[in-house]
CSV table of C-alpha atoms (C1' of nucleotides) in Angstrom, one decimal:
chain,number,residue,atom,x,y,z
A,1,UNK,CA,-22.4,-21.2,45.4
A,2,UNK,CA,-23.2,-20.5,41.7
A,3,UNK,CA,-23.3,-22.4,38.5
A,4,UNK,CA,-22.1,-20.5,35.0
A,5,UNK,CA,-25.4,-20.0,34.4
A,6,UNK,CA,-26.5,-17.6,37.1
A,7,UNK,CA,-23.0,-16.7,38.1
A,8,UNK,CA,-21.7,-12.5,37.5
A,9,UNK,CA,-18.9,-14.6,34.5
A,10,UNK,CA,-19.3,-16.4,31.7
A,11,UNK,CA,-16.3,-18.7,30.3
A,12,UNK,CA,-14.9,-18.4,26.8
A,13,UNK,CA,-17.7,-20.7,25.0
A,14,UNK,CA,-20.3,-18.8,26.4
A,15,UNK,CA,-19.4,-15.6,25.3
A,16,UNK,CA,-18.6,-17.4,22.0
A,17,UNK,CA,-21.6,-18.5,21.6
A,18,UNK,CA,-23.6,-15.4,22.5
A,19,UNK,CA,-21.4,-13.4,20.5
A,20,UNK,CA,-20.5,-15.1,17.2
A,21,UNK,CA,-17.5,-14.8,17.6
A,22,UNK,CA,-14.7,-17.9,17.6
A,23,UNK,CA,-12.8,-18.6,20.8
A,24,UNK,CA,-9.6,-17.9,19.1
A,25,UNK,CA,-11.3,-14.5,18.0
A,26,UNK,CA,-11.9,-13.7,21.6
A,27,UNK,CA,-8.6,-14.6,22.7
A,28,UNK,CA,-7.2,-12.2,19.9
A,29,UNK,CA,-9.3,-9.7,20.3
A,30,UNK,CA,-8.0,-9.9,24.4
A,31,UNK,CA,-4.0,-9.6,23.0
A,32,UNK,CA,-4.5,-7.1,20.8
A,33,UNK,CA,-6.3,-5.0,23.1
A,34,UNK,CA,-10.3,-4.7,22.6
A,35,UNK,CA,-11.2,-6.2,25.6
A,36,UNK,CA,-9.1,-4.7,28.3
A,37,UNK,CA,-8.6,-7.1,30.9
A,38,UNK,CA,-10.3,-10.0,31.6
A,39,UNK,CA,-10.6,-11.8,34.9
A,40,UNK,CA,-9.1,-15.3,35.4
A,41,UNK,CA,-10.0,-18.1,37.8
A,42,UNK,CA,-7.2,-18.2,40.2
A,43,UNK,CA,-6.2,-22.3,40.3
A,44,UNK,CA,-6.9,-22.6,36.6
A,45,UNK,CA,-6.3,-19.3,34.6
A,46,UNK,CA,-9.7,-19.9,32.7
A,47,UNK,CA,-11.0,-16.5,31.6
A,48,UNK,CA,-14.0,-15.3,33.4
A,49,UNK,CA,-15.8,-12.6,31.5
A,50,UNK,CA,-17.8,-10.3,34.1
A,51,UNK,CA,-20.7,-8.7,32.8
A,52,UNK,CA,-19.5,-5.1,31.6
A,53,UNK,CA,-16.7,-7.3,29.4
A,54,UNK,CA,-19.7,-9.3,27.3
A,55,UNK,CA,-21.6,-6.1,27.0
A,56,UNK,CA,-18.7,-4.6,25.4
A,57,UNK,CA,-18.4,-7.9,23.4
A,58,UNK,CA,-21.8,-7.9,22.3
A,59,UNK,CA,-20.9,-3.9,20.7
A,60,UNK,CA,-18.0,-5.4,19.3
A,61,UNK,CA,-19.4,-8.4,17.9
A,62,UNK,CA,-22.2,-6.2,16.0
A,63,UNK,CA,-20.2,-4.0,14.4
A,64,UNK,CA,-18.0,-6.7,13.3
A,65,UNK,CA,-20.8,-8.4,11.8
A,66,UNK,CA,-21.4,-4.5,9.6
A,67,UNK,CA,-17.6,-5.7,8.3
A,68,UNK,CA,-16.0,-3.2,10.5
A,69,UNK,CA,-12.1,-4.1,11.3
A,70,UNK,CA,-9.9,-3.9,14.1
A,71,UNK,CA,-9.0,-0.1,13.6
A,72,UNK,CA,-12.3,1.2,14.0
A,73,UNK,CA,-13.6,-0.9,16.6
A,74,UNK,CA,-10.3,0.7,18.6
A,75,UNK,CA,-11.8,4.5,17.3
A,76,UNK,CA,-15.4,2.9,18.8
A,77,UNK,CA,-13.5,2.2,22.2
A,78,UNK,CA,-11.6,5.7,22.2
A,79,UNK,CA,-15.2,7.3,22.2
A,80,UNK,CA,-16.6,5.0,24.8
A,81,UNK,CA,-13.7,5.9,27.2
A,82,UNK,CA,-14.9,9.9,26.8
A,83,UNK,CA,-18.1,8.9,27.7
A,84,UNK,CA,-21.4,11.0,27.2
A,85,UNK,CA,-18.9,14.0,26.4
A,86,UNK,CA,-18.8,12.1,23.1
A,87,UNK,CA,-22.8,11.2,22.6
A,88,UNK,CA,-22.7,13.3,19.3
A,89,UNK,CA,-20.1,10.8,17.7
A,90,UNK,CA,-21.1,7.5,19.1
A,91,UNK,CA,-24.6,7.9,17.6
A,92,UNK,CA,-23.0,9.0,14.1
A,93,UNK,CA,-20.7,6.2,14.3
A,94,UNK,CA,-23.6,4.2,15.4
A,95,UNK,CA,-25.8,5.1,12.8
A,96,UNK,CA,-23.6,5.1,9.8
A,97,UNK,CA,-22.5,1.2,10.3
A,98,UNK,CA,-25.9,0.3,10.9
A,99,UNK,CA,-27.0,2.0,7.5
A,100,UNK,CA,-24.2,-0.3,5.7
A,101,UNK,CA,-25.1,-3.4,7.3
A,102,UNK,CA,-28.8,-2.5,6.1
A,103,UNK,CA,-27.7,-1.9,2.9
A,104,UNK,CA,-25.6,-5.0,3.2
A,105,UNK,CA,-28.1,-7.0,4.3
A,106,UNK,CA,-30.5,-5.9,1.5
A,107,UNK,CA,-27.8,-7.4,-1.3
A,108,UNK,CA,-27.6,-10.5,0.7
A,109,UNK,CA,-31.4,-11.0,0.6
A,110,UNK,CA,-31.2,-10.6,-3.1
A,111,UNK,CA,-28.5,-13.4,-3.4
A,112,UNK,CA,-30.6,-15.6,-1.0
A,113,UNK,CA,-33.4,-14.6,-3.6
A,114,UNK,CA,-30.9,-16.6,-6.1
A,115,UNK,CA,-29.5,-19.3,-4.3
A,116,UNK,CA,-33.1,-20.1,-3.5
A,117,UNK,CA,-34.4,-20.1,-7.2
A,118,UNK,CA,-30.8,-22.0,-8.1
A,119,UNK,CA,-31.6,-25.1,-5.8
A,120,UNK,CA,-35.6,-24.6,-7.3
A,121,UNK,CA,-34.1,-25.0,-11.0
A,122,UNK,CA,-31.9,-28.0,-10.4
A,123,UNK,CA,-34.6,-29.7,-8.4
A,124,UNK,CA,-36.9,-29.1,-12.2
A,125,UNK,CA,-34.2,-30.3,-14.1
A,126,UNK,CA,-33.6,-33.5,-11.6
A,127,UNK,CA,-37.4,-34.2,-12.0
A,128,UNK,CA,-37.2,-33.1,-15.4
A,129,UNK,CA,-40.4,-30.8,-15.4
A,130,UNK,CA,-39.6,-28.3,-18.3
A,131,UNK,CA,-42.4,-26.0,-16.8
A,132,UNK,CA,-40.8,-25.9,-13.8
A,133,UNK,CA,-37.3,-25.3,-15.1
A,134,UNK,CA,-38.9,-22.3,-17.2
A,135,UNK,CA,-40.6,-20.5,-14.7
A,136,UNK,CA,-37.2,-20.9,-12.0
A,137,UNK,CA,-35.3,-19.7,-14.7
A,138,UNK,CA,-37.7,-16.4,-15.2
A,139,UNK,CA,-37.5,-15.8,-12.1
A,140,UNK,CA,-33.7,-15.9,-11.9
A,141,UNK,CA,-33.6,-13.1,-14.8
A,142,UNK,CA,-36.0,-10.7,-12.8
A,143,UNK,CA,-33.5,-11.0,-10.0
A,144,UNK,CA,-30.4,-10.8,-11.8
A,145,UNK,CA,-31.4,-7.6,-13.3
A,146,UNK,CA,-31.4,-6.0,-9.9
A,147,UNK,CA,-27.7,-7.4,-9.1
B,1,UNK,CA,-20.3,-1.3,-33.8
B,2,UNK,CA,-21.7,-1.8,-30.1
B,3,UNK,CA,-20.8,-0.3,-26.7
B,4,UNK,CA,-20.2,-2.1,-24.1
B,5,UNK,CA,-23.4,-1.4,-22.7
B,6,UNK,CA,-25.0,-3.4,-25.1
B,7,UNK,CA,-22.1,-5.6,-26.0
B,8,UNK,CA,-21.5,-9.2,-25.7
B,9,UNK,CA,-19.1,-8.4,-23.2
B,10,UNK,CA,-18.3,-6.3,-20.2
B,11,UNK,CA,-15.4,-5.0,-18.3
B,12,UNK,CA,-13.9,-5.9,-15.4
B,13,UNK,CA,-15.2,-3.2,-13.5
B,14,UNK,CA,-18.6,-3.7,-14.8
B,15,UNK,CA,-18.4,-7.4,-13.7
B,16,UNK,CA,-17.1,-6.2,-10.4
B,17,UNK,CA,-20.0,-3.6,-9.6
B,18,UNK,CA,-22.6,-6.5,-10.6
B,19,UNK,CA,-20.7,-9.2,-8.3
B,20,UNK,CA,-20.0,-7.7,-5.2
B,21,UNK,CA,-16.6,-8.6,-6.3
B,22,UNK,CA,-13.9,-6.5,-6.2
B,23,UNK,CA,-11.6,-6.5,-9.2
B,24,UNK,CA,-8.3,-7.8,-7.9
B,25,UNK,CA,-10.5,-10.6,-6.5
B,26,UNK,CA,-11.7,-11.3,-10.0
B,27,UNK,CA,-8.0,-11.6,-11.2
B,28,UNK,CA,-7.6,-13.8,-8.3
B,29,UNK,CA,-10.3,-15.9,-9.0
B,30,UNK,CA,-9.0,-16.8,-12.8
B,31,UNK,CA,-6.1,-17.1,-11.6
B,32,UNK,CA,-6.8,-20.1,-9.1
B,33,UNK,CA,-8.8,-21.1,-12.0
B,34,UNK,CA,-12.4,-20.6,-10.5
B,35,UNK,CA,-13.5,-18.8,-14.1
B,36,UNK,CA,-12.1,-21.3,-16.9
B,37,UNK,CA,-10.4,-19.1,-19.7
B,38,UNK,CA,-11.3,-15.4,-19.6
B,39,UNK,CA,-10.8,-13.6,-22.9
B,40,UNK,CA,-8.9,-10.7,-23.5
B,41,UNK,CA,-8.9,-7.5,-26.4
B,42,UNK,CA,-6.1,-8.4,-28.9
B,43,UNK,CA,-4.8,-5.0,-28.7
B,44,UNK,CA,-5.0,-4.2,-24.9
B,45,UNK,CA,-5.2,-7.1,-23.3
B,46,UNK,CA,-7.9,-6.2,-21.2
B,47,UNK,CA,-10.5,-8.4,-19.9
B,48,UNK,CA,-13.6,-9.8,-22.0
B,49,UNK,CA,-16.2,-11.2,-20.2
B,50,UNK,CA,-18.8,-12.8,-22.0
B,51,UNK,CA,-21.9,-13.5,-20.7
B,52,UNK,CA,-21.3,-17.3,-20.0
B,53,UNK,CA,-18.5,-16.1,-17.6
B,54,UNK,CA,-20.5,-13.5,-16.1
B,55,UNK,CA,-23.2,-15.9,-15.2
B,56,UNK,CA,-21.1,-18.3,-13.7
B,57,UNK,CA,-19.4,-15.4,-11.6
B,58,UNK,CA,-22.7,-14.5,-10.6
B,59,UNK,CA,-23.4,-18.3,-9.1
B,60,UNK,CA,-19.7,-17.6,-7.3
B,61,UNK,CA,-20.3,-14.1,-6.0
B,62,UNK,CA,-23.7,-15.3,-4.4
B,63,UNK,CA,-21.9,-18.3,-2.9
B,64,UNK,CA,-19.3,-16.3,-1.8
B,65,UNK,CA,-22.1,-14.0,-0.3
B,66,UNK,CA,-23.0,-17.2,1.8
B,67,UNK,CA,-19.6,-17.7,3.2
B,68,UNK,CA,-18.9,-20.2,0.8
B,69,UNK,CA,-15.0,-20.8,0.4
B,70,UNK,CA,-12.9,-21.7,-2.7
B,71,UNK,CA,-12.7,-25.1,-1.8
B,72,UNK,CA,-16.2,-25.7,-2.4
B,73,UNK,CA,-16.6,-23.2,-4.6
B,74,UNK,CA,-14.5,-26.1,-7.2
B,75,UNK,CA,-16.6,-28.6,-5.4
B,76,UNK,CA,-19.6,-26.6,-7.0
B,77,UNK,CA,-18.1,-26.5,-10.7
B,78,UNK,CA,-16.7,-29.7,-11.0
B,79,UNK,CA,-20.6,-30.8,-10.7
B,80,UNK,CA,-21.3,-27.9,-13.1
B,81,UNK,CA,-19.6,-29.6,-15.4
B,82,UNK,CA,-21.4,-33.0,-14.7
B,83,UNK,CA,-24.5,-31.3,-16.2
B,84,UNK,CA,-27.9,-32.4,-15.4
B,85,UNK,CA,-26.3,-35.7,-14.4
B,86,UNK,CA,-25.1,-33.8,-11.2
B,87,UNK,CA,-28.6,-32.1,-10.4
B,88,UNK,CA,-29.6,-33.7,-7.3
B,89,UNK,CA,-26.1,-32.5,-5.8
B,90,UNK,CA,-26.6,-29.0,-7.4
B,91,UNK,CA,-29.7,-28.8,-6.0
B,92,UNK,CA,-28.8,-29.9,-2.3
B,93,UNK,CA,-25.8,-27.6,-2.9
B,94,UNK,CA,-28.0,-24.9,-3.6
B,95,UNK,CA,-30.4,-25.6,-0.9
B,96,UNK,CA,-28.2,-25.6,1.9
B,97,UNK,CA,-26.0,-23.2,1.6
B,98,UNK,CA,-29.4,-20.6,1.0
B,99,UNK,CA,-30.7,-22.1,4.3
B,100,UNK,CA,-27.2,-20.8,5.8
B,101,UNK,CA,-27.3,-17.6,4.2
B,102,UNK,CA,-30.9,-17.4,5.5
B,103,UNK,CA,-29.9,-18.1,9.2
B,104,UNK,CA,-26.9,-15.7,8.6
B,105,UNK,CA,-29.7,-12.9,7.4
B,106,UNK,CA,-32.0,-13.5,10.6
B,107,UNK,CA,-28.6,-13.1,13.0
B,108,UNK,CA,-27.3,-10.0,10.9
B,109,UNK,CA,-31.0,-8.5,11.6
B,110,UNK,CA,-30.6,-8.8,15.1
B,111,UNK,CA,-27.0,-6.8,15.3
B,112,UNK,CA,-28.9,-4.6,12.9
B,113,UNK,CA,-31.7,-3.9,15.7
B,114,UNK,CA,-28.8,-3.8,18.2
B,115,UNK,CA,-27.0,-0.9,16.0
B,116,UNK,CA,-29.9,1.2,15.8
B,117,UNK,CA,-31.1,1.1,18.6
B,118,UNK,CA,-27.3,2.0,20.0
B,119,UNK,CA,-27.6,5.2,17.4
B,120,UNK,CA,-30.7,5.6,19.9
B,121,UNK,CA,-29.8,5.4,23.0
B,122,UNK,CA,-26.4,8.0,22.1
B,123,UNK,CA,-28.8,10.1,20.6
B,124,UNK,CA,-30.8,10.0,23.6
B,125,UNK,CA,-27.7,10.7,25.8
B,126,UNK,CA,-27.0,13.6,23.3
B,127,UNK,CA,-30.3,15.4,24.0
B,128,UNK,CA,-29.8,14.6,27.7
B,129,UNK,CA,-33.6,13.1,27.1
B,130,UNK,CA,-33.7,10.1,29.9
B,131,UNK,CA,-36.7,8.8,29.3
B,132,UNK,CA,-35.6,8.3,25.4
B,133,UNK,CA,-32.8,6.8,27.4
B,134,UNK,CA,-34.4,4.4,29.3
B,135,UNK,CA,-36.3,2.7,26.3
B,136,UNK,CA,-33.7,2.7,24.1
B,137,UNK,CA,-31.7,0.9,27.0
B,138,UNK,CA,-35.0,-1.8,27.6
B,139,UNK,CA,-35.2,-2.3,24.0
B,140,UNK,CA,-31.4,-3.3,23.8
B,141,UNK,CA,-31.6,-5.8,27.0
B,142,UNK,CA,-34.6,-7.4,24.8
B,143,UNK,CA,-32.8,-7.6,21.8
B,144,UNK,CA,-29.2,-8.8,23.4
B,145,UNK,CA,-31.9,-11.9,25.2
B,146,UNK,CA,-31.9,-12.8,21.7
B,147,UNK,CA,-28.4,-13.4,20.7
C,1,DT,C1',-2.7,15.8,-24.6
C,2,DT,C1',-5.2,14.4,-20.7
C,3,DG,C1',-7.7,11.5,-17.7
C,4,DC,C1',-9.4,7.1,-17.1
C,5,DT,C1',-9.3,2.2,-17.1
C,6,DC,C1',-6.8,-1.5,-17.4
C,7,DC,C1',-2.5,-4.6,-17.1
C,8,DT,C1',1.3,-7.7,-14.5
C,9,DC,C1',4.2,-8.9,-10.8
C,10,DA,C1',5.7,-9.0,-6.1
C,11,DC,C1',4.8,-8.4,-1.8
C,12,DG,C1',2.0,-7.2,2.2
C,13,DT,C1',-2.0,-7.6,5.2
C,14,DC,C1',-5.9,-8.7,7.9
C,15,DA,C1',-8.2,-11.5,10.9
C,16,DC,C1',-8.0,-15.1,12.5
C,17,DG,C1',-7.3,-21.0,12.4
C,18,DT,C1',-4.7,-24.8,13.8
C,19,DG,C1',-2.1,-27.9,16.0
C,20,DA,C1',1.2,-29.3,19.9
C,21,DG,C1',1.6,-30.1,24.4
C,22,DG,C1',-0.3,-29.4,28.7
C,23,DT,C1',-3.4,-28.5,33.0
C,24,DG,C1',-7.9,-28.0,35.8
C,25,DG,C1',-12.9,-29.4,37.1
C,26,DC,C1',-17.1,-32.6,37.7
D,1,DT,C1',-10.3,-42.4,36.0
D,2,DT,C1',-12.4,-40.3,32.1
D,3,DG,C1',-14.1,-36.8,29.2
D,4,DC,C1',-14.5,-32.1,28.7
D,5,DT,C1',-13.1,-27.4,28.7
D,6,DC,C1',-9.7,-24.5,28.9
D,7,DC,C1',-4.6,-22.7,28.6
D,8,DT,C1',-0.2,-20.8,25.9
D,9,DC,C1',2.8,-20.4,22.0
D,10,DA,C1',4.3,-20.7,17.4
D,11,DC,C1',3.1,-21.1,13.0
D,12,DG,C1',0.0,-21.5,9.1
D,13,DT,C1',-3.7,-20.0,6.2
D,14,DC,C1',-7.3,-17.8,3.6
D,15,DA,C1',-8.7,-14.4,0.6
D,16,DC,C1',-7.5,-11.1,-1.0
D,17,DG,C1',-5.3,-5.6,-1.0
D,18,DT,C1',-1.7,-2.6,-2.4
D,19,DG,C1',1.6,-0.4,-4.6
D,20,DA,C1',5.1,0.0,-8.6
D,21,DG,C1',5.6,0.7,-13.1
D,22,DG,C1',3.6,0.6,-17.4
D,23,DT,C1',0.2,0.6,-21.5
D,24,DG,C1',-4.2,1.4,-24.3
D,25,DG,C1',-8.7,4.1,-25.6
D,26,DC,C1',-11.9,8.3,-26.0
DNA sequence: TTGCTCCTCACGTCACGTGAGGTGGC
DNA sequence: TTGCTCCTCACGTCACGTGAGGTGGC
């Protein structure tokens, strides 16, 4: 006998976790069909995710995290299906999403950047240290200029 | 005369290519009355933003970067306009929702790694280069321990 | 005159979230 | 027996996106 966590399936919360994604999402993502089909315990129709299904998950769950929607994630599985026939596009397809996600990831470092130096100027204005409040709000300019 | 490159004011579509904001979603946001009264030209009725409003839809866009909804996004101006009264709250505000961003960044690094190094591994495949294969592949089971 | 940007209004859409009501497993 | 997780199904929601049809500015 195995336990969940040595066992060939995960259940729904696992894959949740591991993925990001919500347990709603998975079941959505199962409907509308991303995920092919999914194993279920016999007696109590749980979902049992075998391993190829999460590794698919994990693909799905990154590009969804680059902002990509349901209609491309189907023209991701359409490519997987041809297999190494279709290397060529799988790496562009690949490549281009993780060149937005860096890009995307650069803007949200630069908000961070704000949010930080935000919380920094109310906490000089709460202690009422001018200097302080000065020097946050310089700061803020310099990154504002890059927005 | 001034342009509106060096005007008080800028256009919508300037305000939107600052913000991250697209520019029906800056309609929508002075509609649901996130951005106070917006003023318009007399003549076309276009958009005015001056630079008080394009500050504070700066604060919003880099909130709304962090996931933050519109809910608390009026949580967030109804202690603007508490003033410095409100700064402890503006800073905690502030604070947290840059440590959630931050945590966002560090998981949207990892599915960054996991893309690359997918453009990899199909590259790999592509060149029919196994050993490229095979590291690309040990990489990815080292990165996916980490979701 | 010709693009280009902007406008309003109505409706559509995308990707889920949220109960209600119920069943299995330790 | 009691939480806890999971199930389906129907509906709701959030945050916009998308035309249609029209007007102003260089």
């Amino acid at each position: 006998m195995t336990t969940a966590n040595e066992a060939a399936w995960a259940t729904i919360q696992q894959v949740s976790r591991r993925s990001g994604l919500s347990e709603p999402t998975l079941r959505y993502y199962e409907q509308i069909g991303l995920l092919g089909t999914v194993a279920r315990d016999e007696r109590s129709g749980h979902r049992r995710y075998d391993h190829a299904t999460v590794e698919r998950i994990d693909a799905l769950a990154c590009l969804r995290a680059a902002g990509v929607g349901v209609a491309e994630m189907r023209a991701y599985l359409r490519l997987l299906a041809r297999g190494d026939e279709a290397a060529p596009q799988q790496r562009e397809l690949y490549a281009r999403h993780a060149d937005r996600l860096s890009a995307q990831i650069e803007q949200l470092q630069l908000r961070l950047e704000y949010l930080r130096l935000k919380a920094q100027l109310w906490d000089a204005r709460d202690r009422a240290d001018g200097a302080a409040e000065q020097r946050a709000m310089a700061r803020l300019r310099a990154v504002v200029e890059r927005f």
